[in-house]
PDB file of C-alpha atoms in Angstrom:
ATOM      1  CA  UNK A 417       5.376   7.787  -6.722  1.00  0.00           C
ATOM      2  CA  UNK A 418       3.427  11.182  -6.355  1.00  0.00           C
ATOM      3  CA  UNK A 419       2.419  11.101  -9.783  1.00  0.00           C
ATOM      4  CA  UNK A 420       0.451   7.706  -8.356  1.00  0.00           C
ATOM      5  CA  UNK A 421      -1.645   9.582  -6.400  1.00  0.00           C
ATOM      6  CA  UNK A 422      -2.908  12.182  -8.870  1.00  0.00           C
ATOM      7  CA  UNK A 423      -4.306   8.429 -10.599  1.00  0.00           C
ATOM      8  CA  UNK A 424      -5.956   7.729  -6.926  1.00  0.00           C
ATOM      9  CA  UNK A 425      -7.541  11.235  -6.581  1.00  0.00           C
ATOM     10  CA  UNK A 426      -8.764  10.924 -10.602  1.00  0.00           C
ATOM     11  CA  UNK A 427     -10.401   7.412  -9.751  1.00  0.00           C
ATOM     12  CA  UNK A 428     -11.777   9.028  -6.820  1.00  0.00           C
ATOM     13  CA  UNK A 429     -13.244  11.623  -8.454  1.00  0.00           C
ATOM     14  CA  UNK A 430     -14.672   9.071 -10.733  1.00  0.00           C
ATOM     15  CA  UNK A 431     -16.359   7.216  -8.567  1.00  0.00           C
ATOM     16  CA  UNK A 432     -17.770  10.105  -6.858  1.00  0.00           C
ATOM     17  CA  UNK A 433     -19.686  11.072  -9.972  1.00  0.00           C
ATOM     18  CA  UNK A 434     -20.688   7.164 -10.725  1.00  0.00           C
ATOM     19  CA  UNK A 435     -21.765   7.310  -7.070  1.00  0.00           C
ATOM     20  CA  UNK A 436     -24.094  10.296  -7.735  1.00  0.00           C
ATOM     21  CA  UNK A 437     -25.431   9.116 -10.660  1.00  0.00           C
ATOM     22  CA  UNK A 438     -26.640   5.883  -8.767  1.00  0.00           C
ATOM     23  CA  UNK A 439     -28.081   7.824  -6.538  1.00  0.00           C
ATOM     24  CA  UNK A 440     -29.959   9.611  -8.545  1.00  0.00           C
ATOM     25  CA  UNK A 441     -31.229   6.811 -10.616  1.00  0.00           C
ATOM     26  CA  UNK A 442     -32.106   4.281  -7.766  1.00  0.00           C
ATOM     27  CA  UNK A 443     -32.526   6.703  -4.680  1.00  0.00           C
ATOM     28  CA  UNK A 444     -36.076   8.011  -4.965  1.00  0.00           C
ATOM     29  CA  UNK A 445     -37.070   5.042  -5.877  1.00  0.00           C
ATOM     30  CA  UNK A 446     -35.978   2.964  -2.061  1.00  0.00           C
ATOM     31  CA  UNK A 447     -39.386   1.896  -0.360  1.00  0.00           C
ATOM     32  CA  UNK A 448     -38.539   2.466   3.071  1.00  0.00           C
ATOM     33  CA  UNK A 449     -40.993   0.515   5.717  1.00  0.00           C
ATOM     34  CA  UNK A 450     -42.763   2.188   7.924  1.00  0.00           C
ATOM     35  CA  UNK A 451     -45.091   1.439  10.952  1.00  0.00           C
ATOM     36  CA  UNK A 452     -43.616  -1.071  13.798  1.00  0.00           C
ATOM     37  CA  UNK A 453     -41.723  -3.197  11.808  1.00  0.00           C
ATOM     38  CA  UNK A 454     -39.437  -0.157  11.120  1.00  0.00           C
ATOM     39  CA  UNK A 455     -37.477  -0.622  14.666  1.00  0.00           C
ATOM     40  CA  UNK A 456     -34.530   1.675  15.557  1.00  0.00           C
ATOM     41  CA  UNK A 457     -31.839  -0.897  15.323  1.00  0.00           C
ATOM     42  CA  UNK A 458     -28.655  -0.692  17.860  1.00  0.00           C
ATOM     43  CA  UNK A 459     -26.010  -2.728  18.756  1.00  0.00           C
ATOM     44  CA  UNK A 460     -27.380  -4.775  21.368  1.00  0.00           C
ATOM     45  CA  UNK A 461     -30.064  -5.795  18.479  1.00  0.00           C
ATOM     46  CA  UNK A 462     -26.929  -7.147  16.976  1.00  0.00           C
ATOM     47  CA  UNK A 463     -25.062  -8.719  19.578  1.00  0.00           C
ATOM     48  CA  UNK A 464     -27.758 -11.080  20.285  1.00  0.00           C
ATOM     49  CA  UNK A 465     -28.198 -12.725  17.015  1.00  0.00           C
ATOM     50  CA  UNK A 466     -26.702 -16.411  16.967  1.00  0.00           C
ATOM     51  CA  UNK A 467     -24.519 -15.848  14.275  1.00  0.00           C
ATOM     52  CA  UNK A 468     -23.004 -12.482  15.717  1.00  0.00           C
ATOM     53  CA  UNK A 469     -20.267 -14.308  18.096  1.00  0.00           C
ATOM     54  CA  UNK A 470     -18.972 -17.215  15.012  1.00  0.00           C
ATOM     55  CA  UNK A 471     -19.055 -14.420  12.341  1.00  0.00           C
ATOM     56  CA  UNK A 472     -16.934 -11.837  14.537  1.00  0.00           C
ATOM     57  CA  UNK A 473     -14.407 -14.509  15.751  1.00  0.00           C
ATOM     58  CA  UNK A 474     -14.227 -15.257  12.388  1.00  0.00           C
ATOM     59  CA  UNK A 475     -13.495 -11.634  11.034  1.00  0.00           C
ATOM     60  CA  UNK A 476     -11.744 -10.444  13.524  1.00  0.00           C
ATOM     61  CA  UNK A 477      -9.151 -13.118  13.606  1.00  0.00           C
ATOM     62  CA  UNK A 478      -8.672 -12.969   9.721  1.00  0.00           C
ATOM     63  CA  UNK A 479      -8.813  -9.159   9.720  1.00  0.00           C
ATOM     64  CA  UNK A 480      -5.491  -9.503  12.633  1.00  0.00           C
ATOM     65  CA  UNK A 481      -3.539 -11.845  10.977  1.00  0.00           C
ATOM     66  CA  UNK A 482      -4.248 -10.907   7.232  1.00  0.00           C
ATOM     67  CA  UNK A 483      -3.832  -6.937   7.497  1.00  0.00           C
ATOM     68  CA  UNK A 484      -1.490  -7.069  10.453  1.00  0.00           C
ATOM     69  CA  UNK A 485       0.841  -8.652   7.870  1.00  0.00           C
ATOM     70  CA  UNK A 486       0.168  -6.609   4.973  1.00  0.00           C
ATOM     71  CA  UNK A 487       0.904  -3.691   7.058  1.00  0.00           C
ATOM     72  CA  UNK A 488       4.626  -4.794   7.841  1.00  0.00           C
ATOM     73  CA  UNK A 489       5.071  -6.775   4.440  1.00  0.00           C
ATOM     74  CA  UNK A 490       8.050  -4.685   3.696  1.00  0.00           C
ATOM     75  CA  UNK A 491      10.103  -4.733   6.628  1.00  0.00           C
ATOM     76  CA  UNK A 492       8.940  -8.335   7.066  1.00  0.00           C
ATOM     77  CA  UNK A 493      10.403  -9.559   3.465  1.00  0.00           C
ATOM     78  CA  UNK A 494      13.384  -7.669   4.590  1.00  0.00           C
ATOM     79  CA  UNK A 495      13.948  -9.517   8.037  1.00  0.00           C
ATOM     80  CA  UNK A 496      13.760 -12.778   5.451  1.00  0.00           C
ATOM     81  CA  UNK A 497      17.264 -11.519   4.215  1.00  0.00           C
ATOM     82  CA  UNK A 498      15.678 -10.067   0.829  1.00  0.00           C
ATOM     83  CA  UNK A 499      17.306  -6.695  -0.379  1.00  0.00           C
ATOM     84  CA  UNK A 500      15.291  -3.633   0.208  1.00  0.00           C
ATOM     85  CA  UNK A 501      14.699  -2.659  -3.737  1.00  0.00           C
ATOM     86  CA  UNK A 502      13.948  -7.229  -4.247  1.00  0.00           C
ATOM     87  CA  UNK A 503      11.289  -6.610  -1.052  1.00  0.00           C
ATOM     88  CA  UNK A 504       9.470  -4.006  -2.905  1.00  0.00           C
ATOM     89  CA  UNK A 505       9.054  -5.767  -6.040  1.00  0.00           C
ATOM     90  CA  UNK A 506       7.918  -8.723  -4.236  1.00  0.00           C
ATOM     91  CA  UNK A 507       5.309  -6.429  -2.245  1.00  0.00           C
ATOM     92  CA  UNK A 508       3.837  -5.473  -5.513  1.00  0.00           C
ATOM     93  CA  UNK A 509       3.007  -9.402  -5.738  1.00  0.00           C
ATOM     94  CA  UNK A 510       0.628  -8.274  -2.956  1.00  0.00           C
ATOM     95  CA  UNK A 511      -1.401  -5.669  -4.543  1.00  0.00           C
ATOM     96  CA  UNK A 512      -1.892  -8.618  -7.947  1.00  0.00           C
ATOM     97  CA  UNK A 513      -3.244 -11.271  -5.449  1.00  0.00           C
ATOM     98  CA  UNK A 514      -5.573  -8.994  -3.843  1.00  0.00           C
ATOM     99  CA  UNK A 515      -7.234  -8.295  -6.831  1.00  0.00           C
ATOM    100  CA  UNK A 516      -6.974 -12.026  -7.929  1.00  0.00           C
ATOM    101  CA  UNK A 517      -8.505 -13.048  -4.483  1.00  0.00           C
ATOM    102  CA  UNK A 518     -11.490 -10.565  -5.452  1.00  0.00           C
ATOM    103  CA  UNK A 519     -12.262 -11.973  -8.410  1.00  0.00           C
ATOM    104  CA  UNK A 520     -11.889 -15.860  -6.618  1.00  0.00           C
ATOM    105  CA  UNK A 521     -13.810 -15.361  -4.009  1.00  0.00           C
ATOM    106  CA  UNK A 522     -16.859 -14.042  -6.025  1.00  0.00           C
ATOM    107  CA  UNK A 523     -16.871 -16.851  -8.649  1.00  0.00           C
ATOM    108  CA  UNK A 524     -16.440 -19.176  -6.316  1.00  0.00           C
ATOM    109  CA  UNK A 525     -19.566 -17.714  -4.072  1.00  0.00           C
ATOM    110  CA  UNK A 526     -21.419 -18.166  -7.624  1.00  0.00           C
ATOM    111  CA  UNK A 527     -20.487 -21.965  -7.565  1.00  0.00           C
ATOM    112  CA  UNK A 528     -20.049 -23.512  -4.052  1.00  0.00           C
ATOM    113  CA  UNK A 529     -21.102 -22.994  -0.604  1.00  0.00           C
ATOM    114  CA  UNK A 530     -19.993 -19.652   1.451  1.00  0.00           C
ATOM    115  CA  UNK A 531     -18.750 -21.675   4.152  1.00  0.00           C
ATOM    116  CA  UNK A 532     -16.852 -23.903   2.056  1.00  0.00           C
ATOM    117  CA  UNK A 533     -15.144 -21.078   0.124  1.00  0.00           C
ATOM    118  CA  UNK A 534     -14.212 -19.282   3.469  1.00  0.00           C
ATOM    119  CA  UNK A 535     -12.521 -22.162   4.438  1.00  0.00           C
ATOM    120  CA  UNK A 536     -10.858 -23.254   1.611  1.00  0.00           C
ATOM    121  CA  UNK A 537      -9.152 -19.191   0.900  1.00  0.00           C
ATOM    122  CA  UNK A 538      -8.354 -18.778   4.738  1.00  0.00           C
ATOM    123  CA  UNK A 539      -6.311 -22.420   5.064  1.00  0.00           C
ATOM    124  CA  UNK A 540      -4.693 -20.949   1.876  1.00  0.00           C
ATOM    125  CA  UNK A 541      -3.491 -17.281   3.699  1.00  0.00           C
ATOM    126  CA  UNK A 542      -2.879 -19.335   6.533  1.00  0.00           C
ATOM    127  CA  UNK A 543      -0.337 -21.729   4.538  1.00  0.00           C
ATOM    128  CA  UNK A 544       0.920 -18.050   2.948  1.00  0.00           C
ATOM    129  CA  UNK A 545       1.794 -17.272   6.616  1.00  0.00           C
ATOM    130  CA  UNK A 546       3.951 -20.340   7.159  1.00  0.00           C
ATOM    131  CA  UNK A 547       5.567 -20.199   3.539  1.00  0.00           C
ATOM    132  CA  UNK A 548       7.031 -16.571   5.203  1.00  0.00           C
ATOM    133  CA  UNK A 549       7.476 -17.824   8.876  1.00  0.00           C
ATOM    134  CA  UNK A 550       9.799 -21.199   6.847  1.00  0.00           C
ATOM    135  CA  UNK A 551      12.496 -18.124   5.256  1.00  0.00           C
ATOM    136  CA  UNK A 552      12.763 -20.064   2.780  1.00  0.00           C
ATOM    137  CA  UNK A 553      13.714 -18.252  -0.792  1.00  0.00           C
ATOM    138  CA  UNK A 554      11.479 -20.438  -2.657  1.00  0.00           C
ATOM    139  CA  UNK A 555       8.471 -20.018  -0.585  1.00  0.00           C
ATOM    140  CA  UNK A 556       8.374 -16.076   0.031  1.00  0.00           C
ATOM    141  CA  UNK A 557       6.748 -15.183  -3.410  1.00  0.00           C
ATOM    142  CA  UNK A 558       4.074 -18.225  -2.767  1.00  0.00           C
ATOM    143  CA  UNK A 559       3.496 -17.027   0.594  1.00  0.00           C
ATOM    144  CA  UNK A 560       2.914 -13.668  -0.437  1.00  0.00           C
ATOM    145  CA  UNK A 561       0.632 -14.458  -2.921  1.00  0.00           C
ATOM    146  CA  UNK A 562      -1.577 -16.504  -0.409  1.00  0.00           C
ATOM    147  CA  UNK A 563      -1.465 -14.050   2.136  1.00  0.00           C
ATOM    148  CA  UNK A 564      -2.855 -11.644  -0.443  1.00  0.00           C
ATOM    149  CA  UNK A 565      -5.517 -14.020  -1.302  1.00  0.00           C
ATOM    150  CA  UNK A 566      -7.079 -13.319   2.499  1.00  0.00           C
ATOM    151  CA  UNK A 567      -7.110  -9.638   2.092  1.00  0.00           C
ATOM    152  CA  UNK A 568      -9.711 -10.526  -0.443  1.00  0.00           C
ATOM    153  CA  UNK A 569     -11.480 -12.927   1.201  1.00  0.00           C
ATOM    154  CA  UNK A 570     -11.769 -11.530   4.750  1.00  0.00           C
ATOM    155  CA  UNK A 571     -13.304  -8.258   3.440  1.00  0.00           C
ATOM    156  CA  UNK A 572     -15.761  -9.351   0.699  1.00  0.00           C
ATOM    157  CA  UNK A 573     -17.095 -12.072   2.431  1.00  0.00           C
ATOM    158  CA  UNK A 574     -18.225 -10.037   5.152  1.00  0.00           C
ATOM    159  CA  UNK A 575     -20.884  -8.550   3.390  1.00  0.00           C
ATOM    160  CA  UNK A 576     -22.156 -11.795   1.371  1.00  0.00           C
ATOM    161  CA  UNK A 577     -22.312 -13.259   4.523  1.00  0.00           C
ATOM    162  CA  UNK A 578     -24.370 -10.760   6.628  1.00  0.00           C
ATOM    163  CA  UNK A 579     -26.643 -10.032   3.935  1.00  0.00           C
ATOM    164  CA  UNK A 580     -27.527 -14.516   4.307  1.00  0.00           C
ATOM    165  CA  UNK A 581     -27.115 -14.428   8.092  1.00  0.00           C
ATOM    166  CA  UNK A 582     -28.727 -11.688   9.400  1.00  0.00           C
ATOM    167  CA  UNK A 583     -32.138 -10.531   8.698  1.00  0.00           C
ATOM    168  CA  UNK A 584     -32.078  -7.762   5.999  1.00  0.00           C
ATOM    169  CA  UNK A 585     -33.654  -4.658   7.478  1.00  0.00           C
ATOM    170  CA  UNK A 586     -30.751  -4.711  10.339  1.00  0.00           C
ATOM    171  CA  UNK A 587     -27.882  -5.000   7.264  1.00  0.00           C
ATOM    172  CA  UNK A 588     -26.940  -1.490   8.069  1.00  0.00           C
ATOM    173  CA  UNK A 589     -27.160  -1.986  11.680  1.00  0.00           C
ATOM    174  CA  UNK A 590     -24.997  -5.561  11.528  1.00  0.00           C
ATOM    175  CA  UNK A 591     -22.478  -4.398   8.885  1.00  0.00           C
ATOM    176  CA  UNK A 592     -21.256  -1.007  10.606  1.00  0.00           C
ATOM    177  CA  UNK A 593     -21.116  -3.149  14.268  1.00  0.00           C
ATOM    178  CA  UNK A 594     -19.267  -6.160  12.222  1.00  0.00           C
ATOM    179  CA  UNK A 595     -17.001  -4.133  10.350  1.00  0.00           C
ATOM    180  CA  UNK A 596     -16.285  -1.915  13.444  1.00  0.00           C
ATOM    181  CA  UNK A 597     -14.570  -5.274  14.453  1.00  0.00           C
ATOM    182  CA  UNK A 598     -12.681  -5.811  11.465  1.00  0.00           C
ATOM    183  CA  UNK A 599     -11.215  -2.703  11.913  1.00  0.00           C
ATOM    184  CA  UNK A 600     -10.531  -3.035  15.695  1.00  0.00           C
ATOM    185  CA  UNK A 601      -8.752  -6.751  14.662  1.00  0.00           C
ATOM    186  CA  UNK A 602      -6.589  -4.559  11.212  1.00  0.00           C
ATOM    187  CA  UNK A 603      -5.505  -2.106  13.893  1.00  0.00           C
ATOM    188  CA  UNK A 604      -4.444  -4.267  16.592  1.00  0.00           C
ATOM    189  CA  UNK A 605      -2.948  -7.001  13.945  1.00  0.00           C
ATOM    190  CA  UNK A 606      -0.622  -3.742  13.062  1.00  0.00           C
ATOM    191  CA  UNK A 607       0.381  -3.479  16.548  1.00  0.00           C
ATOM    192  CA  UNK A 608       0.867  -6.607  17.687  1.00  0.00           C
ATOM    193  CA  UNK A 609       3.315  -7.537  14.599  1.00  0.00           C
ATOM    194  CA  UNK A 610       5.265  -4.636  15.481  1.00  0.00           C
ATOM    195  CA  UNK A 611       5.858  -5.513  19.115  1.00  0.00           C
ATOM    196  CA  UNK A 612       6.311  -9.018  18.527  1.00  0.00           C
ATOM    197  CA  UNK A 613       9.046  -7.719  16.342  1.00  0.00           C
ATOM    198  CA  UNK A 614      10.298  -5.845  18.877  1.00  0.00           C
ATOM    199  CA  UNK A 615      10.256  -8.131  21.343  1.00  0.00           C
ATOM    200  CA  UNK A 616      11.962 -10.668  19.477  1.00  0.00           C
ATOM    201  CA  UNK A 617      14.281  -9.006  17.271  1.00  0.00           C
ATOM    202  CA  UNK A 618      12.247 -11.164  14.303  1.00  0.00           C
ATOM    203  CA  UNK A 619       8.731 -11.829  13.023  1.00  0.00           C
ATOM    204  CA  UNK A 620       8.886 -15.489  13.091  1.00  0.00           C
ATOM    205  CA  UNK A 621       6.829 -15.355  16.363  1.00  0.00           C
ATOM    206  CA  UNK A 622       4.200 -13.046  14.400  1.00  0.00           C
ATOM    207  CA  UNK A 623       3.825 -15.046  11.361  1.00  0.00           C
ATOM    208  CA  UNK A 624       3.684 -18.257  13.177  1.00  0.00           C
ATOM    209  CA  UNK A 625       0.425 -16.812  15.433  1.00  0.00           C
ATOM    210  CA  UNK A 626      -1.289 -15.182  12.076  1.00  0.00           C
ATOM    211  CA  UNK A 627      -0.919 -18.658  10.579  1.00  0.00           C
ATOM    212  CA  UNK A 628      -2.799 -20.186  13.733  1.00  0.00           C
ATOM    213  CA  UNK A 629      -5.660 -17.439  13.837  1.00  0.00           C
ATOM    214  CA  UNK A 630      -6.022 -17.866   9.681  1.00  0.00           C
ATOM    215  CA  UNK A 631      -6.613 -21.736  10.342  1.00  0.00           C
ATOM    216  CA  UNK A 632      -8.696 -21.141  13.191  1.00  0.00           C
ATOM    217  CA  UNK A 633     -10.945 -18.026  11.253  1.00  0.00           C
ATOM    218  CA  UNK A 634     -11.068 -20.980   8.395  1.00  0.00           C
ATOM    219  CA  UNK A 635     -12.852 -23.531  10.973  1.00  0.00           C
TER     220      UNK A 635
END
């Protein structure tokens, strides 16, 4: 496994140069505006847009259930009564479905409505969730799979979405306060797996509430 992260740190590095070269191409060129409708733009800016409180619920229950689960995908196949070295392979289902769910979600933004598509991908992570919660053998690959789906979804719609919601000189301004809640909903997802786990001695109860937040994100 070490020798897969020499691969990360040489696609880093390659990015890092494609980065610069954009920058370089396309920076001097950014027409900045200037005068009074150049406003310093904070968080309370933010807050009080209409769409702020329906976009964040939305996010941040996604970002909970989806990455809360990813986080603990291993153990979690493993409390389904799958061997440690079957769990693993099964994991790497994951990583294929993310990438799969990227490339969904943006031809399907190409084709149909944004809030039809968020509905439609988070109903399908939230049916992932209860394929897992069933333990049933059949449905733990499938409910991987769908579950992977929303780690697609839940991050790359976040920036289609505030770029049509929100008014586009605040898009740096909305997508740092936005995100800052996707990452507050990832961290606590993480935590409140593990201590349902805990608690219970199983993540049944965990998987059942993800499935619930995924349908409710969806509506």
């Amino acid at each position: 496994w070490r020798n897969g992260y020499f691969v990360l740190a040489a696609c880093a590095t390659l990015m890092t140069i494609a980065a610069t070269m954009l920058l370089a191409k396309y920076g001097e060129t950014r027409q900045l505006n200037s005068g009074p409708q150049r406003q310093a733009d904070d968080w309370r800016t933010v807050v009080r847009h209409p769409s702020f409180l329906p976009t964040s619920a939305m996010i941040f229950l996604s970002a909970t259930a989806v990455l809360g689960s990813t986080m603990h995908i291993v153990p979690l196949l493993t409390d389904s009564g799958l061997s440690l070295v079957r769990a693993g392979a099964v994991a790497s289902a994951l990583g294929i479905s993310v990438i799969a769910g990227r490339i969904l979600t943006g031809y399907l933004l190409d084709h149909w409505d944004a809030g039809w598509v968020t509905w439609i991908l988070l109903t399908f992570s939230s049916l992932g969730a209860l394929c897992l919660w069933s333990g049933h053998d059949n449905l733990i690959v499938p409910g991987v799979v769908l579950i992977g789906f929303g780690v697609g979804t839940e991050g790359d719609l976040l920036a289609f979405l505030l770029g049509r919601r929100f008014p586009a000189h605040r898009f740096g301004s909305v997508y740092g306060t936005i995100f800052g809640v996707h990452a507050l909903g990832g961290a606590l997802g993480g935590i409140i797996a593990g201590a349902s786990f805990d608690a219970t001695g199983s993540y049944a109860v965990w998987l059942l509430g993800a499935s619930v937040a995924l349908a409710l994100a969806g509506l």
